[in-house]
PDB file of C-alpha atoms in Angstrom:
ATOM      1  CA  ASP A   1       0.000   0.000   0.000  1.00 73.00           C
ATOM      2  CA  LYS A   2       2.976   2.337   0.458  1.00 81.00           C
ATOM      3  CA  GLY A   3       4.257   1.716  -3.068  1.00 90.00           C
ATOM      4  CA  PHE A   4       7.610   0.145  -2.211  1.00 94.00           C
ATOM      5  CA  PHE A   5       7.288  -2.564  -4.857  1.00 93.00           C
ATOM      6  CA  GLU A   6       6.073  -0.089  -7.457  1.00 93.00           C
ATOM      7  CA  ASP A   7       8.975   2.247  -6.686  1.00 93.00           C
ATOM      8  CA  ALA A   8      11.381  -0.666  -7.155  1.00 94.00           C
ATOM      9  CA  GLY A   9       9.841  -1.412 -10.534  1.00 93.00           C
ATOM     10  CA  VAL A  10       8.511  -4.853  -9.674  1.00 93.00           C
ATOM     11  CA  ASP A  11       4.926  -6.098  -9.944  1.00 93.00           C
ATOM     12  CA  VAL A  12       4.158  -8.267  -6.911  1.00 93.00           C
ATOM     13  CA  LYS A  13       0.886 -10.091  -6.373  1.00 92.00           C
ATOM     14  CA  ILE A  14       0.423 -11.323  -2.812  1.00 90.00           C
ATOM     15  CA  GLU A  15      -1.836 -14.305  -2.158  1.00 92.00           C
ATOM     16  CA  TYR A  16      -3.060 -15.076   1.372  1.00 87.00           C
ATOM     17  CA  PHE A  17      -3.599 -18.589   2.773  1.00 84.00           C
ATOM     18  CA  THR A  18      -4.851 -19.689   6.194  1.00 71.00           C
ATOM     19  CA  ALA A  19      -3.385 -23.196   5.913  1.00 73.00           C
ATOM     20  CA  ALA A  20      -0.089 -24.508   4.550  1.00 76.00           C
ATOM     21  CA  LYS A  21      -1.830 -27.150   2.426  1.00 81.00           C
ATOM     22  CA  ASP A  22      -3.649 -24.446   0.454  1.00 88.00           C
ATOM     23  CA  ARG A  23      -0.399 -22.551  -0.102  1.00 89.00           C
ATOM     24  CA  ASP A  24       1.338 -25.713  -1.264  1.00 88.00           C
ATOM     25  CA  ALA A  25      -1.513 -26.562  -3.630  1.00 91.00           C
ATOM     26  CA  ALA A  26      -1.111 -23.155  -5.281  1.00 93.00           C
ATOM     27  CA  LEU A  27       2.640 -23.665  -5.512  1.00 92.00           C
ATOM     28  CA  THR A  28       2.248 -27.105  -7.084  1.00 90.00           C
ATOM     29  CA  ALA A  29      -0.203 -25.626  -9.583  1.00 92.00           C
ATOM     30  CA  GLY A  30       2.483 -23.193 -10.721  1.00 92.00           C
ATOM     31  CA  GLU A  31       0.659 -20.145  -9.383  1.00 95.00           C
ATOM     32  CA  LEU A  32       3.484 -18.912  -7.131  1.00 96.00           C
ATOM     33  CA  ASP A  33       7.136 -17.926  -7.551  1.00 96.00           C
ATOM     34  CA  GLY A  34       7.829 -17.707  -3.850  1.00 96.00           C
ATOM     35  CA  VAL A  35       6.270 -18.454  -0.498  1.00 96.00           C
ATOM     36  CA  LEU A  36       6.444 -17.254   3.058  1.00 92.00           C
ATOM     37  CA  CYS A  37       6.932 -20.571   4.781  1.00 90.00           C
ATOM     38  CA  ASP A  38       9.294 -22.313   7.181  1.00 90.00           C
ATOM     39  CA  GLU A  39      12.390 -24.457   7.001  1.00 93.00           C
ATOM     40  CA  VAL A  40      10.446 -27.700   7.410  1.00 93.00           C
ATOM     41  CA  ALA A  41       8.387 -26.782   4.350  1.00 92.00           C
ATOM     42  CA  ILE A  42      11.604 -25.952   2.495  1.00 95.00           C
ATOM     43  CA  SER A  43      12.986 -29.400   3.317  1.00 95.00           C
ATOM     44  CA  ILE A  44       9.806 -31.109   2.108  1.00 94.00           C
ATOM     45  CA  TYR A  45       9.834 -29.086  -1.117  1.00 95.00           C
ATOM     46  CA  GLN A  46      13.436 -30.094  -1.726  1.00 96.00           C
ATOM     47  CA  ASN A  47      12.670 -33.726  -0.963  1.00 96.00           C
ATOM     48  CA  SER A  48       9.904 -33.559  -3.587  1.00 94.00           C
ATOM     49  CA  ASP A  49      12.315 -32.132  -6.184  1.00 95.00           C
ATOM     50  CA  ILE A  50      10.889 -28.622  -5.881  1.00 95.00           C
ATOM     51  CA  ASP A  51      14.001 -26.456  -5.716  1.00 96.00           C
ATOM     52  CA  MET A  52      12.802 -23.857  -3.226  1.00 97.00           C
ATOM     53  CA  GLN A  53      15.584 -21.652  -1.877  1.00 98.00           C
ATOM     54  CA  ILE A  54      15.633 -19.550   1.286  1.00 97.00           C
ATOM     55  CA  ILE A  55      16.462 -15.958   0.358  1.00 97.00           C
ATOM     56  CA  SER A  56      15.795 -14.426   3.780  1.00 96.00           C
ATOM     57  CA  VAL A  57      14.486 -14.956   7.265  1.00 93.00           C
ATOM     58  CA  THR A  58      11.426 -12.976   8.273  1.00 91.00           C
ATOM     59  CA  ASP A  59      10.592 -11.647  11.719  1.00 88.00           C
ATOM     60  CA  GLY A  60       7.664 -12.402  13.961  1.00 84.00           C
ATOM     61  CA  PHE A  61       6.745 -14.476  16.972  1.00 86.00           C
ATOM     62  CA  TRP A  62       4.576 -17.402  17.968  1.00 91.00           C
ATOM     63  CA  ILE A  63       2.979 -17.895  21.368  1.00 94.00           C
ATOM     64  CA  LEU A  64       1.983 -21.119  23.065  1.00 97.00           C
ATOM     65  CA  VAL A  65      -1.365 -20.153  24.580  1.00 98.00           C
ATOM     66  CA  ALA A  66      -3.232 -22.240  27.156  1.00 98.00           C
ATOM     67  CA  SER A  67      -7.008 -22.028  27.399  1.00 96.00           C
ATOM     68  CA  LYS A  68      -8.294 -20.254  30.485  1.00 94.00           C
ATOM     69  CA  ASP A  69      -9.947 -23.434  31.797  1.00 94.00           C
ATOM     70  CA  SER A  70      -7.051 -25.817  31.093  1.00 96.00           C
ATOM     71  CA  GLY A  71      -5.287 -25.420  34.429  1.00 95.00           C
ATOM     72  CA  ILE A  72      -1.996 -24.921  32.602  1.00 97.00           C
ATOM     73  CA  GLN A  73       0.300 -22.366  34.199  1.00 96.00           C
ATOM     74  CA  SER A  74       3.691 -23.503  32.902  1.00 96.00           C
ATOM     75  CA  MET A  75       5.314 -25.919  30.475  1.00 96.00           C
ATOM     76  CA  ALA A  76       5.390 -28.597  33.189  1.00 96.00           C
ATOM     77  CA  ASP A  77       1.584 -28.556  33.257  1.00 97.00           C
ATOM     78  CA  LEU A  78       1.404 -29.667  29.611  1.00 97.00           C
ATOM     79  CA  GLU A  79       1.880 -33.303  30.570  1.00 97.00           C
ATOM     80  CA  GLY A  80      -1.154 -35.255  29.406  1.00 97.00           C
ATOM     81  CA  LYS A  81      -2.694 -32.186  27.755  1.00 98.00           C
ATOM     82  CA  LYS A  82      -3.969 -31.706  24.197  1.00 98.00           C
ATOM     83  CA  VAL A  83      -1.878 -29.267  22.152  1.00 98.00           C
ATOM     84  CA  GLY A  84      -3.171 -27.952  18.828  1.00 97.00           C
ATOM     85  CA  LEU A  85      -0.667 -27.652  16.004  1.00 96.00           C
ATOM     86  CA  SER A  86      -0.127 -28.426  12.348  1.00 90.00           C
ATOM     87  CA  GLU A  87       1.818 -31.602  11.686  1.00 90.00           C
ATOM     88  CA  ASN A  88       5.107 -31.773   9.813  1.00 89.00           C
ATOM     89  CA  THR A  89       5.661 -28.019   9.982  1.00 88.00           C
ATOM     90  CA  MET A  90       7.843 -25.595  11.885  1.00 90.00           C
ATOM     91  CA  ILE A  91       5.003 -25.381  14.398  1.00 92.00           C
ATOM     92  CA  GLU A  92       5.445 -29.026  15.342  1.00 94.00           C
ATOM     93  CA  TYR A  93       9.223 -28.574  15.393  1.00 94.00           C
ATOM     94  CA  LEU A  94       8.850 -25.656  17.811  1.00 93.00           C
ATOM     95  CA  VAL A  95       6.415 -27.547  20.044  1.00 95.00           C
ATOM     96  CA  ASP A  96       8.799 -30.517  20.196  1.00 95.00           C
ATOM     97  CA  ASP A  97      11.679 -28.186  21.036  1.00 92.00           C
ATOM     98  CA  MET A  98       9.678 -26.369  23.731  1.00 93.00           C
ATOM     99  CA  VAL A  99       8.546 -29.617  25.318  1.00 95.00           C
ATOM    100  CA  THR A 100      11.944 -31.325  25.381  1.00 94.00           C
ATOM    101  CA  SER A 101      13.692 -28.144  26.555  1.00 92.00           C
ATOM    102  CA  SER A 102      11.313 -28.015  29.527  1.00 94.00           C
ATOM    103  CA  GLY A 103      12.239 -31.527  30.626  1.00 96.00           C
ATOM    104  CA  LEU A 104       9.201 -33.342  29.256  1.00 96.00           C
ATOM    105  CA  ALA A 105       9.213 -35.923  26.493  1.00 97.00           C
ATOM    106  CA  VAL A 106       7.333 -35.350  23.252  1.00 96.00           C
ATOM    107  CA  GLU A 107       5.222 -38.391  24.142  1.00 97.00           C
ATOM    108  CA  ASP A 108       4.053 -36.647  27.329  1.00 97.00           C
ATOM    109  CA  ILE A 109       1.666 -34.413  25.389  1.00 97.00           C
ATOM    110  CA  GLU A 110      -1.193 -35.265  23.037  1.00 98.00           C
ATOM    111  CA  LYS A 111      -0.686 -33.565  19.704  1.00 98.00           C
ATOM    112  CA  VAL A 112      -3.891 -32.591  17.907  1.00 98.00           C
ATOM    113  CA  ALA A 113      -3.431 -31.801  14.216  1.00 96.00           C
ATOM    114  CA  ILE A 114      -5.420 -28.686  13.267  1.00 94.00           C
ATOM    115  CA  PRO A 115      -3.979 -27.159  10.063  1.00 87.00           C
ATOM    116  CA  SER A 116      -6.363 -24.189   9.902  1.00 86.00           C
ATOM    117  CA  MET A 117      -5.386 -21.336  12.224  1.00 87.00           C
ATOM    118  CA  PRO A 118      -8.956 -20.017  12.677  1.00 88.00           C
ATOM    119  CA  THR A 119     -10.157 -23.527  13.536  1.00 93.00           C
ATOM    120  CA  ARG A 120      -7.281 -24.007  15.981  1.00 95.00           C
ATOM    121  CA  LEU A 121      -8.220 -20.766  17.726  1.00 94.00           C
ATOM    122  CA  GLU A 122     -11.899 -21.710  17.941  1.00 95.00           C
ATOM    123  CA  MET A 123     -11.093 -25.142  19.367  1.00 97.00           C
ATOM    124  CA  LEU A 124      -8.904 -23.479  22.002  1.00 97.00           C
ATOM    125  CA  ARG A 125     -11.641 -21.002  22.890  1.00 94.00           C
ATOM    126  CA  ASN A 126     -14.169 -23.844  23.154  1.00 94.00           C
ATOM    127  CA  ASN A 127     -11.865 -25.970  25.355  1.00 95.00           C
ATOM    128  CA  GLN A 128     -11.615 -28.729  22.759  1.00 97.00           C
ATOM    129  CA  ILE A 129      -7.845 -28.491  23.154  1.00 98.00           C
ATOM    130  CA  ASP A 130      -5.848 -27.324  26.153  1.00 98.00           C
ATOM    131  CA  ALA A 131      -3.193 -25.266  24.392  1.00 98.00           C
ATOM    132  CA  ALA A 132      -2.138 -24.178  20.931  1.00 98.00           C
ATOM    133  CA  LEU A 133       0.857 -22.602  19.252  1.00 96.00           C
ATOM    134  CA  LEU A 134      -0.456 -19.538  17.430  1.00 94.00           C
ATOM    135  CA  PRO A 135       0.866 -16.591  15.390  1.00 89.00           C
ATOM    136  CA  ALA A 136      -0.591 -13.084  15.315  1.00 84.00           C
ATOM    137  CA  PRO A 137      -3.403 -12.140  15.252  1.00 84.00           C
ATOM    138  CA  PHE A 138      -4.678 -15.446  16.620  1.00 90.00           C
ATOM    139  CA  ASN A 139      -2.424 -15.409  19.697  1.00 91.00           C
ATOM    140  CA  ASP A 140      -3.548 -11.875  20.567  1.00 87.00           C
ATOM    141  CA  VAL A 141      -7.204 -12.857  20.234  1.00 89.00           C
ATOM    142  CA  ALA A 142      -6.709 -15.970  22.364  1.00 93.00           C
ATOM    143  CA  ILE A 143      -4.997 -13.997  25.129  1.00 93.00           C
ATOM    144  CA  ALA A 144      -7.625 -11.241  24.976  1.00 89.00           C
ATOM    145  CA  ASP A 145     -10.237 -13.972  25.531  1.00 91.00           C
ATOM    146  CA  GLY A 146      -8.532 -15.030  28.745  1.00 94.00           C
ATOM    147  CA  GLY A 147      -5.951 -17.465  27.425  1.00 96.00           C
ATOM    148  CA  LEU A 148      -2.601 -17.604  29.199  1.00 97.00           C
ATOM    149  CA  GLU A 149       0.727 -17.016  27.468  1.00 97.00           C
ATOM    150  CA  ILE A 150       2.966 -19.948  28.378  1.00 97.00           C
ATOM    151  CA  ILE A 151       5.964 -19.231  26.178  1.00 94.00           C
ATOM    152  CA  LYS A 152       6.810 -16.899  23.304  1.00 91.00           C
ATOM    153  CA  VAL A 153       9.272 -17.791  20.564  1.00 88.00           C
ATOM    154  CA  ASP A 154      10.640 -15.254  18.124  1.00 80.00           C
ATOM    155  CA  ASN A 155      13.193 -15.328  15.337  1.00 68.00           C
ATOM    156  CA  THR A 156      16.076 -14.593  17.689  1.00 65.00           C
ATOM    157  CA  GLU A 157      15.633 -18.118  19.070  1.00 65.00           C
ATOM    158  CA  ALA A 158      14.514 -20.019  15.971  1.00 72.00           C
ATOM    159  CA  ASN A 159      13.895 -19.237  12.334  1.00 75.00           C
ATOM    160  CA  ILE A 160      10.127 -19.309  12.639  1.00 80.00           C
ATOM    161  CA  ALA A 161       9.499 -18.201   9.089  1.00 88.00           C
ATOM    162  CA  VAL A 162      11.542 -17.680   5.962  1.00 93.00           C
ATOM    163  CA  LEU A 163      10.997 -16.261   2.517  1.00 95.00           C
ATOM    164  CA  GLY A 164      11.392 -18.996  -0.058  1.00 96.00           C
ATOM    165  CA  MET A 165      11.825 -18.462  -3.779  1.00 97.00           C
ATOM    166  CA  LEU A 166      11.873 -21.073  -6.522  1.00 97.00           C
ATOM    167  CA  LYS A 167      15.331 -21.479  -8.039  1.00 97.00           C
ATOM    168  CA  GLU A 168      13.690 -21.152 -11.444  1.00 96.00           C
ATOM    169  CA  ALA A 169      12.332 -17.728 -10.483  1.00 96.00           C
ATOM    170  CA  ILE A 170      15.696 -16.676  -9.040  1.00 96.00           C
ATOM    171  CA  THR A 171      17.345 -17.619 -12.336  1.00 96.00           C
ATOM    172  CA  ASN A 172      14.740 -16.410 -14.826  1.00 96.00           C
ATOM    173  CA  LYS A 173      13.513 -13.373 -12.905  1.00 95.00           C
ATOM    174  CA  SER A 174      16.732 -12.313 -11.220  1.00 95.00           C
ATOM    175  CA  ALA A 175      16.127  -8.579 -11.688  1.00 96.00           C
ATOM    176  CA  GLU A 176      12.615  -8.850 -10.254  1.00 96.00           C
ATOM    177  CA  VAL A 177      13.797 -10.908  -7.279  1.00 96.00           C
ATOM    178  CA  LYS A 178      16.548  -8.386  -6.541  1.00 96.00           C
ATOM    179  CA  ALA A 179      14.026  -5.531  -6.795  1.00 96.00           C
ATOM    180  CA  TYR A 180      11.695  -7.425  -4.457  1.00 96.00           C
ATOM    181  CA  VAL A 181      14.429  -7.679  -1.818  1.00 96.00           C
ATOM    182  CA  GLU A 182      15.284  -3.990  -2.199  1.00 96.00           C
ATOM    183  CA  ALA A 183      11.618  -3.066  -1.717  1.00 96.00           C
ATOM    184  CA  TYR A 184      11.388  -5.386   1.292  1.00 95.00           C
ATOM    185  CA  ASN A 185      14.367  -3.658   2.893  1.00 96.00           C
ATOM    186  CA  LYS A 186      12.825  -0.226   2.350  1.00 96.00           C
ATOM    187  CA  ALA A 187       9.606  -1.455   3.942  1.00 95.00           C
ATOM    188  CA  VAL A 188      11.618  -2.664   6.946  1.00 96.00           C
ATOM    189  CA  GLU A 189      13.206   0.777   7.301  1.00 97.00           C
ATOM    190  CA  TYR A 190       9.787   2.422   7.145  1.00 96.00           C
ATOM    191  CA  ILE A 191       8.156   0.133   9.716  1.00 95.00           C
ATOM    192  CA  ASN A 192      11.035   0.350  12.181  1.00 95.00           C
ATOM    193  CA  SER A 193      11.260   4.148  11.983  1.00 96.00           C
ATOM    194  CA  THR A 194       7.553   5.035  11.831  1.00 96.00           C
ATOM    195  CA  ASP A 195       4.991   5.038  14.621  1.00 95.00           C
ATOM    196  CA  ILE A 196       2.592   2.131  14.192  1.00 94.00           C
ATOM    197  CA  SER A 197      -0.391   4.496  14.197  1.00 93.00           C
ATOM    198  CA  GLU A 198       0.692   5.623  10.715  1.00 94.00           C
ATOM    199  CA  TYR A 199       0.108   2.187   9.203  1.00 93.00           C
ATOM    200  CA  GLU A 200      -2.079   0.416  11.758  1.00 93.00           C
ATOM    201  CA  ASP A 201      -5.040   0.442   9.367  1.00 92.00           C
ATOM    202  CA  ILE A 202      -3.022  -1.632   6.896  1.00 90.00           C
ATOM    203  CA  ILE A 203      -2.060  -4.151   9.591  1.00 89.00           C
ATOM    204  CA  ILE A 204      -5.630  -4.531  10.831  1.00 88.00           C
ATOM    205  CA  LYS A 205      -6.942  -5.028   7.307  1.00 86.00           C
ATOM    206  CA  THR A 206      -4.176  -7.320   6.060  1.00 84.00           C
ATOM    207  CA  VAL A 207      -3.495  -9.484   9.098  1.00 80.00           C
ATOM    208  CA  GLY A 208      -7.099  -9.675  10.243  1.00 78.00           C
ATOM    209  CA  TYR A 209      -7.014  -8.025  13.646  1.00 79.00           C
ATOM    210  CA  SER A 210     -10.350  -6.998  15.117  1.00 79.00           C
ATOM    211  CA  GLU A 211     -10.894  -3.269  15.551  1.00 84.00           C
ATOM    212  CA  ASP A 212     -10.736  -3.539  19.341  1.00 81.00           C
ATOM    213  CA  MET A 213      -7.046  -4.491  19.034  1.00 81.00           C
ATOM    214  CA  ARG A 214      -6.224  -1.018  17.721  1.00 87.00           C
ATOM    215  CA  GLY A 215      -3.573   0.565  19.911  1.00 86.00           C
ATOM    216  CA  ASN A 216      -2.564  -2.793  21.398  1.00 82.00           C
ATOM    217  CA  ILE A 217      -0.762  -4.374  18.457  1.00 85.00           C
ATOM    218  CA  THR A 218       2.899  -5.167  19.118  1.00 82.00           C
ATOM    219  CA  LEU A 219       5.403  -5.644  16.315  1.00 85.00           C
ATOM    220  CA  PRO A 220       8.966  -6.965  16.476  1.00 85.00           C
ATOM    221  CA  THR A 221      11.953  -4.980  15.279  1.00 88.00           C
ATOM    222  CA  TYR A 222      12.308  -6.175  11.718  1.00 91.00           C
ATOM    223  CA  ARG A 223      15.600  -7.042  10.079  1.00 92.00           C
ATOM    224  CA  LYS A 224      16.518  -6.378   6.502  1.00 95.00           C
ATOM    225  CA  ALA A 225      16.810  -9.425   4.278  1.00 95.00           C
ATOM    226  CA  GLU A 226      19.431 -11.832   5.586  1.00 94.00           C
ATOM    227  CA  LEU A 227      20.030 -15.553   5.530  1.00 95.00           C
ATOM    228  CA  PRO A 228      19.632 -17.743   8.613  1.00 92.00           C
ATOM    229  CA  PRO A 229      22.691 -19.486  10.080  1.00 92.00           C
ATOM    230  CA  VAL A 230      23.498 -22.745   8.319  1.00 93.00           C
ATOM    231  CA  GLU A 231      23.702 -24.552  11.669  1.00 92.00           C
ATOM    232  CA  ALA A 232      20.142 -23.553  12.589  1.00 90.00           C
ATOM    233  CA  VAL A 233      18.835 -24.771   9.234  1.00 93.00           C
ATOM    234  CA  ASN A 234      20.710 -28.047   9.626  1.00 94.00           C
ATOM    235  CA  LYS A 235      19.036 -28.625  13.005  1.00 92.00           C
ATOM    236  CA  VAL A 236      15.602 -28.366  11.407  1.00 93.00           C
ATOM    237  CA  MET A 237      16.609 -30.591   8.487  1.00 95.00           C
ATOM    238  CA  ASP A 238      17.840 -33.237  10.937  1.00 95.00           C
ATOM    239  CA  TRP A 239      14.510 -33.096  12.803  1.00 95.00           C
ATOM    240  CA  ALA A 240      12.603 -33.537   9.545  1.00 95.00           C
ATOM    241  CA  LYS A 241      14.805 -36.479   8.555  1.00 96.00           C
ATOM    242  CA  ASN A 242      14.362 -38.135  11.952  1.00 94.00           C
ATOM    243  CA  LYS A 243      10.583 -37.769  11.650  1.00 94.00           C
ATOM    244  CA  GLY A 244      10.669 -39.627   8.358  1.00 95.00           C
ATOM    245  CA  LEU A 245       9.647 -36.597   6.305  1.00 95.00           C
ATOM    246  CA  LEU A 246      12.752 -36.800   4.129  1.00 95.00           C
ATOM    247  CA  THR A 247      14.238 -39.589   2.076  1.00 95.00           C
ATOM    248  CA  LYS A 248      17.140 -37.426   0.932  1.00 95.00           C
ATOM    249  CA  ASP A 249      20.022 -35.896   2.847  1.00 95.00           C
ATOM    250  CA  ILE A 250      19.436 -32.141   2.711  1.00 95.00           C
ATOM    251  CA  SER A 251      21.640 -29.552   4.401  1.00 94.00           C
ATOM    252  CA  GLY A 252      21.442 -25.834   4.936  1.00 93.00           C
ATOM    253  CA  THR A 253      23.965 -25.164   2.197  1.00 95.00           C
ATOM    254  CA  ASP A 254      21.593 -26.822  -0.294  1.00 95.00           C
ATOM    255  CA  VAL A 255      18.767 -24.380   0.375  1.00 97.00           C
ATOM    256  CA  LEU A 256      20.354 -20.991   1.090  1.00 97.00           C
ATOM    257  CA  HIS A 257      20.647 -18.384  -1.667  1.00 97.00           C
ATOM    258  CA  GLU A 258      21.887 -14.849  -1.120  1.00 95.00           C
ATOM    259  CA  VAL A 259      20.301 -12.390  -3.526  1.00 94.00           C
ATOM    260  CA  GLU A 260      22.951 -10.021  -4.860  1.00 84.00           C
TER     261      GLU A 260
END
């Protein structure tokens, strides 16, 4: 809406999806050049011979929210509880990491696969699950409804989300991809240096916040386009391989591409 892409001379069409399976269906149909996804998705793409490259991390945070009637006050209370997530994604990776880091075993919780974010939120609100890992605006809504924040994870601790671009697009549309990154960096500068009230309308409309969240929306400090550490990517790839999601050996060096 601020014209950063237009100023950079690149025509960008943004498609919105509420579930990874819908995004992946559009990608498979050849409707997308790039995706905002996660490293687990990148590994699965690569394993399926879709050469998706990471061109940057993106910033944000996820919150593990417990329902107000669950009795959960800390990670230790998750034992025997139902946790809503989407399987075979970074969300499940993060839940596994949270659980094992707290001293529990992954088997100590009951994972409930709920790919759709709106459905996951509704099931949490209706006490059909005890906790859920949610992004904005769903985590804000859940907490506003009385849910309890158990733990927050941002991109300083894990690469929650990345910007992936097909190698074919990087090769055949190199000028456009470079212009996209330049526009992204200018947008980062604008957001970090401008009071949120100047663009809050755009956030509410685009992300889907309710109007009563106006004035209470919190954003991270965004970084300009940069690649994640190879070691962090390797950790996720190893997790995916151990879960049986991959039949190939894929490393961070296979999926990282610096746009120059």
